[in-house]
Coordinates of C-alpha atoms and ligand atoms in Angstrom, one line a residue:
M1 CA 1.8 -34.3 -27.9
L2 CA 0.7 -36.6 -30.6
G3 CA -2.1 -35.5 -32.8
F4 CA -3.8 -38.8 -33.4
N5 CA -3.6 -42.0 -31.6
S6 CA -6.0 -44.4 -30.0
K7 CA -6.5 -42.0 -27.0
E8 CA -6.8 -38.8 -28.9
K9 CA -9.4 -39.0 -31.6
A10 CA -10.6 -36.2 -33.9
A11 CA -13.8 -34.3 -33.0
D12 CA -16.1 -36.8 -34.8
G13 CA -14.5 -39.6 -32.8
T14 CA -12.6 -41.1 -35.8
V15 CA -8.9 -41.6 -36.2
P16 CA -8.1 -40.8 -39.8
E17 CA -6.6 -43.6 -41.9
G18 CA -2.8 -43.6 -41.9
A19 CA -2.8 -40.9 -39.3
D20 CA -1.6 -42.7 -36.2
D21 CA 1.0 -41.0 -34.2
L22 CA 1.1 -37.8 -36.3
K23 CA 2.6 -34.8 -34.7
P24 CA 0.2 -31.8 -35.0
P25 CA 1.8 -28.5 -35.9
Q26 CA 1.9 -26.2 -32.9
H27 CA 0.6 -23.3 -34.9
V28 CA -1.5 -23.4 -38.1
A29 CA -2.4 -20.1 -39.9
I30 CA -5.1 -20.1 -42.6
I31 CA -5.8 -17.7 -45.5
M32 CA -9.5 -18.4 -45.8
D33 CA -9.9 -17.7 -49.5
G34 CA -12.6 -18.4 -52.0
N35 CA -15.8 -17.3 -50.2
G36 CA -16.8 -15.0 -53.1
R37 CA -16.2 -17.6 -55.8
W38 CA -18.1 -20.2 -53.8
A39 CA -21.1 -17.9 -53.7
T40 CA -20.9 -16.6 -57.3
K41 CA -20.8 -20.2 -58.6
R42 CA -24.1 -20.7 -57.0
G43 CA -25.7 -17.4 -58.2
L44 CA -25.6 -16.0 -54.6
P45 CA -24.3 -12.7 -53.4
R46 CA -20.7 -12.7 -52.2
I47 CA -21.8 -12.2 -48.6
A48 CA -23.5 -15.6 -48.7
G49 CA -20.1 -17.1 -49.2
H50 CA -18.7 -15.3 -46.2
K51 CA -21.7 -16.5 -44.1
R52 CA -20.9 -20.1 -45.2
G53 CA -17.3 -19.4 -44.4
L54 CA -18.2 -18.8 -40.8
N55 CA -19.5 -22.4 -40.6
S56 CA -16.0 -23.5 -41.7
V57 CA -14.5 -21.2 -39.0
R58 CA -16.5 -23.1 -36.4
K59 CA -15.8 -26.6 -37.7
V60 CA -12.0 -25.9 -38.1
T61 CA -11.7 -24.3 -34.7
R62 CA -13.2 -27.3 -33.0
E63 CA -11.2 -29.8 -35.1
A64 CA -7.9 -27.9 -34.5
K65 CA -8.5 -28.2 -30.8
A66 CA -9.3 -31.9 -31.1
L67 CA -6.1 -32.5 -33.0
G68 CA -3.9 -30.8 -30.4
I69 CA -3.0 -27.7 -32.4
R70 CA -2.2 -25.0 -29.8
Y71 CA -2.5 -21.9 -32.0
L72 CA -4.9 -21.4 -34.9
T73 CA -4.7 -18.1 -36.8
L74 CA -7.4 -17.1 -39.3
F75 CA -7.0 -14.2 -41.7
A76 CA -10.4 -12.6 -41.5
F77 CA -9.9 -9.1 -42.9
S78 CA -6.9 -7.5 -44.5
T79 CA -5.8 -3.8 -44.6
E80 CA -6.6 -4.1 -48.3
N81 CA -10.1 -5.5 -47.9
W82 CA -11.5 -2.0 -47.3
L83 CA -11.3 -1.6 -51.1
R84 CA -14.1 -4.0 -51.6
P85 CA -17.7 -2.8 -52.4
R86 CA -19.2 -1.0 -49.4
E87 CA -22.0 -3.5 -49.1
E88 CA -19.5 -6.4 -48.8
V89 CA -17.4 -4.6 -46.2
H90 CA -20.6 -3.8 -44.2
G91 CA -21.7 -7.4 -44.5
L92 CA -18.3 -8.7 -43.2
M93 CA -18.4 -6.2 -40.3
D94 CA -21.9 -7.5 -39.3
L95 CA -20.5 -11.1 -39.4
F96 CA -17.7 -10.2 -37.1
R97 CA -20.2 -8.6 -34.7
F98 CA -22.4 -11.6 -34.9
Y99 CA -19.4 -14.0 -34.3
M100 CA -18.1 -12.1 -31.3
R101 CA -21.5 -11.7 -29.6
R102 CA -22.5 -15.3 -30.2
E103 CA -19.3 -17.3 -30.1
C104 CA -17.4 -16.1 -27.1
K105 CA -19.4 -18.2 -24.6
V106 CA -18.7 -21.3 -26.7
L107 CA -15.0 -20.5 -26.8
V108 CA -14.9 -20.0 -23.0
S109 CA -16.6 -23.4 -22.5
E110 CA -14.1 -25.1 -24.8
G111 CA -11.0 -23.5 -23.2
V112 CA -10.2 -21.4 -26.2
R113 CA -8.6 -18.0 -25.8
I114 CA -9.2 -15.4 -28.6
K115 CA -6.6 -12.9 -29.6
F116 CA -6.7 -10.3 -32.3
I117 CA -3.8 -9.2 -34.5
G118 CA -3.7 -6.2 -36.8
D119 CA -4.6 -2.6 -36.3
P120 CA -7.9 -2.3 -34.4
S121 CA -7.9 1.5 -34.6
E122 CA -9.5 1.5 -38.1
M123 CA -12.2 -0.9 -37.1
P124 CA -15.7 0.5 -36.3
E125 CA -15.7 1.6 -32.6
D126 CA -18.4 -0.9 -31.5
I127 CA -16.3 -3.7 -33.0
Q128 CA -13.2 -2.5 -31.2
K129 CA -15.1 -2.7 -28.0
L130 CA -16.3 -6.2 -28.8
M131 CA -12.7 -7.3 -29.6
V132 CA -11.5 -6.1 -26.2
E133 CA -14.5 -7.8 -24.5
A134 CA -13.9 -11.0 -26.3
E135 CA -10.2 -11.1 -25.4
E136 CA -11.0 -10.4 -21.7
L137 CA -13.8 -12.9 -21.6
T138 CA -11.7 -15.8 -23.1
A139 CA -8.4 -14.8 -21.4
K140 CA -8.3 -17.9 -19.2
G141 CA -8.6 -20.4 -22.1
E142 CA -5.6 -22.7 -22.0
V143 CA -6.4 -25.4 -24.5
M144 CA -5.9 -23.4 -27.7
T145 CA -5.4 -19.8 -28.8
L146 CA -7.5 -18.6 -31.7
V147 CA -5.8 -15.7 -33.3
V148 CA -8.0 -13.6 -35.6
A149 CA -6.3 -11.3 -38.0
L150 CA -8.6 -8.2 -38.4
N151 CA -7.5 -5.2 -40.4
Y152 CA -4.2 -7.0 -40.6
G153 CA -1.4 -6.2 -43.1
A154 CA 2.1 -7.6 -42.5
R155 CA 4.0 -4.7 -44.1
A156 CA 2.0 -2.1 -42.0
E157 CA 2.8 -4.2 -38.9
I158 CA 6.5 -4.2 -39.6
V159 CA 6.5 -0.4 -40.3
R160 CA 4.7 0.2 -37.0
A161 CA 7.3 -2.0 -35.2
A162 CA 10.2 -0.1 -36.8
A163 CA 8.6 3.2 -35.8
R164 CA 8.2 2.1 -32.2
I165 CA 11.8 0.8 -32.0
S166 CA 13.1 4.2 -33.4
E167 CA 11.1 6.0 -30.7
R168 CA 12.7 3.8 -28.1
V169 CA 16.1 4.5 -29.5
A170 CA 15.3 8.3 -29.6
A171 CA 14.2 8.0 -25.9
G172 CA 17.6 6.4 -25.0
E173 CA 15.9 3.1 -24.0
L174 CA 17.8 1.2 -26.7
T175 CA 20.8 1.6 -28.9
G176 CA 21.2 0.4 -32.5
N177 CA 23.2 -2.6 -31.2
D178 CA 20.4 -3.7 -29.0
I179 CA 18.1 -4.3 -32.0
T180 CA 17.8 -8.1 -32.6
E181 CA 15.2 -10.3 -34.3
E182 CA 13.6 -10.7 -30.8
T183 CA 13.3 -6.9 -30.5
I184 CA 11.4 -6.7 -33.7
S185 CA 9.2 -9.8 -33.0
A186 CA 8.3 -8.3 -29.6
E187 CA 6.9 -5.1 -31.3
L188 CA 4.7 -7.0 -33.8
T189 CA 1.0 -7.6 -33.0
T190 CA 1.9 -11.4 -32.9
S191 CA 4.2 -10.8 -29.9
G192 CA 4.1 -13.9 -27.6
I193 CA 2.6 -16.1 -30.3
P194 CA 5.0 -18.7 -31.8
D195 CA 5.7 -18.4 -35.6
P196 CA 3.3 -20.5 -37.7
D197 CA 4.5 -24.0 -38.5
L198 CA 2.0 -24.3 -41.4
I199 CA 0.3 -21.7 -43.4
L200 CA -2.5 -23.0 -45.6
R201 CA -4.5 -21.1 -48.2
T202 CA -7.7 -22.4 -49.7
S203 CA -9.1 -21.8 -53.2
G204 CA -6.0 -22.7 -55.2
E205 CA -4.3 -19.3 -55.1
Q206 CA -0.7 -19.6 -54.3
R207 CA 0.4 -16.3 -52.7
L208 CA 0.9 -14.9 -49.2
S209 CA -1.1 -11.6 -49.7
N210 CA 0.7 -9.6 -47.1
F211 CA 0.0 -12.2 -44.3
L212 CA 2.6 -12.9 -41.6
L213 CA 5.6 -11.9 -43.8
W214 CA 8.1 -11.7 -40.9
Q215 CA 6.7 -14.7 -39.0
A216 CA 6.7 -17.0 -42.0
A217 CA 10.5 -17.2 -42.4
Y218 CA 10.5 -21.0 -41.9
T219 CA 6.9 -21.9 -42.3
E220 CA 5.7 -24.7 -44.4
F221 CA 3.1 -23.8 -47.1
L222 CA 0.1 -25.8 -48.2
F223 CA -2.3 -24.7 -51.0
V224 CA -5.6 -26.5 -51.0
D225 CA -7.8 -26.6 -54.1
K226 CA -11.1 -26.0 -52.2
H227 CA -13.0 -22.9 -51.5
W228 CA -13.1 -22.0 -47.8
P229 CA -16.8 -22.8 -47.3
D230 CA -16.0 -26.3 -48.5
F231 CA -13.1 -26.7 -46.1
D232 CA -14.0 -28.9 -43.1
Q233 CA -12.7 -31.2 -40.4
T234 CA -11.5 -33.8 -42.9
S235 CA -9.7 -31.1 -44.9
L236 CA -7.8 -29.9 -41.8
R237 CA -6.8 -33.5 -40.9
Q238 CA -5.5 -34.0 -44.4
A239 CA -3.5 -30.8 -44.1
V240 CA -2.0 -32.1 -40.8
I241 CA -1.1 -35.4 -42.5
A242 CA 0.6 -33.5 -45.4
Y243 CA 2.5 -31.4 -42.9
N244 CA 3.8 -34.5 -41.3
T245 CA 5.5 -35.5 -44.6
R246 CA 7.6 -32.3 -44.6
D247 CA 11.2 -32.3 -43.7
R248 CA 11.9 -29.1 -41.8
R249 CA 15.5 -28.3 -41.6
F250 CA 15.5 -24.6 -40.7
G251 CA 18.5 -24.0 -42.9
A252 CA 20.5 -26.8 -41.3
V253 CA 21.0 -30.4 -42.5
R254 CA 19.3 -33.5 -41.2
K255 CA 20.8 -34.8 -38.0
T256 CA 21.1 -38.3 -39.6
A257 CA 22.9 -37.0 -42.7
Ligands
FPP301 C1 -11.6 -14.3 -48.6 O1 -12.4 -14.8 -49.6 C2 -12.3 -14.1 -47.4 C3 -12.5 -13.0 -46.7 C4 -11.9 -11.7 -47.1 C5 -13.3 -12.9 -45.4 C6 -13.2 -14.1 -44.5 C7 -14.2 -14.0 -43.4 C8 -15.0 -15.0 -43.0 C9 -14.8 -16.4 -43.3 C10 -16.1 -14.6 -42.0 C11 -16.0 -14.9 -40.6 C12 -14.6 -14.9 -40.0 C13 -14.4 -14.9 -38.6 C14 -13.1 -15.2 -38.1 C15 -15.4 -14.4 -37.7 P1 -12.8 -13.9 -50.9 O2 -14.0 -13.1 -50.6 O3 -11.5 -13.1 -51.3 O4 -13.0 -15.0 -52.0 P2 -12.8 -14.8 -53.6 O5 -11.3 -14.7 -53.8 O6 -13.4 -16.0 -54.2 O7 -13.5 -13.5 -54.0

C-alpha cells in the first residue's frame, strides 16, 4: 500500500510535498519524550506537559491511520517511571484512565484496535480493568492497531519470556533444541505484532531506554529535535519521508549490487 498518492491523502487532505508514492512503514513505534521539559520551559507543572502530550497522541494516531501505517506503538509508561514523584505518577494514571474512558468509542468508530504491552499486574486494579475493557471493545478494529506500552520494560519482558520457556522445558513440552527466535518472540507481550520498522524518539535524546530491545534488531531509528507536545501530523509525515530514504538491507547486500 502506498502512503501518499493522489487517492490517499493525509488526514488534513493535503499530500505533502515530495511525498508522492512513499511507502509507509508497517509499524512505527514512538518514545514520546520531552513532556516535562515542554512544561517546565513554560513555567507549568510537568503534568501539564503530559496533558498536552495526550493531544499529540490523538493527532498522531489519526495521521498514522491516514498514512496507511498498520501498527503504531506508543511508549506511555515504563517500568522505571514509578520512580518519578508520586504526584506525577498519580497524574499520569489519571490521564490513562481519562484516555481509556473517553477515547475507546472514537477508536472503535475509526476501526482502530488497541492492545497493551508490558506487565499490567503492577498497574492499579481499576486501570487493569479499563485495559481489558478497551481491548475487548476495540477488538474488531482492522484498520490499524494502536499498541500502548504501559508498565513496559524490555529486559523484564525478556526475563519473563525466558522463565516461561524454562517452565515449558521443565514440563516436557519443549526441549532445548526447540528454542528458536520464534519461540522467544511468541512469549513476549508483543507476540503477534510485527517488529517495528521505525522507532522514533522526540526531544533530541538518542537512546532506547529499555524499549523493544528484542524487537528492534533491524529497526530504523529517527531522533526528532522536538518535544512530544509539539509533535504533530506534519512531524509524522516528515518522519515517514525520512524513513523512505533509508536503505534497509537486514544484514544482506542490495539486490542490485
Ligand atoms: C516522557 O516525557 C513521557 C512520559 C513518561 C509519559 C507519556 C504519556 C503521555 C503522552 C500521556 C498519555 C498517553 C497515552 C497513550 C494515553 P518526560 O516526562 O520524560 O519528559 P522530560 O524528559 O522532558 O522530563
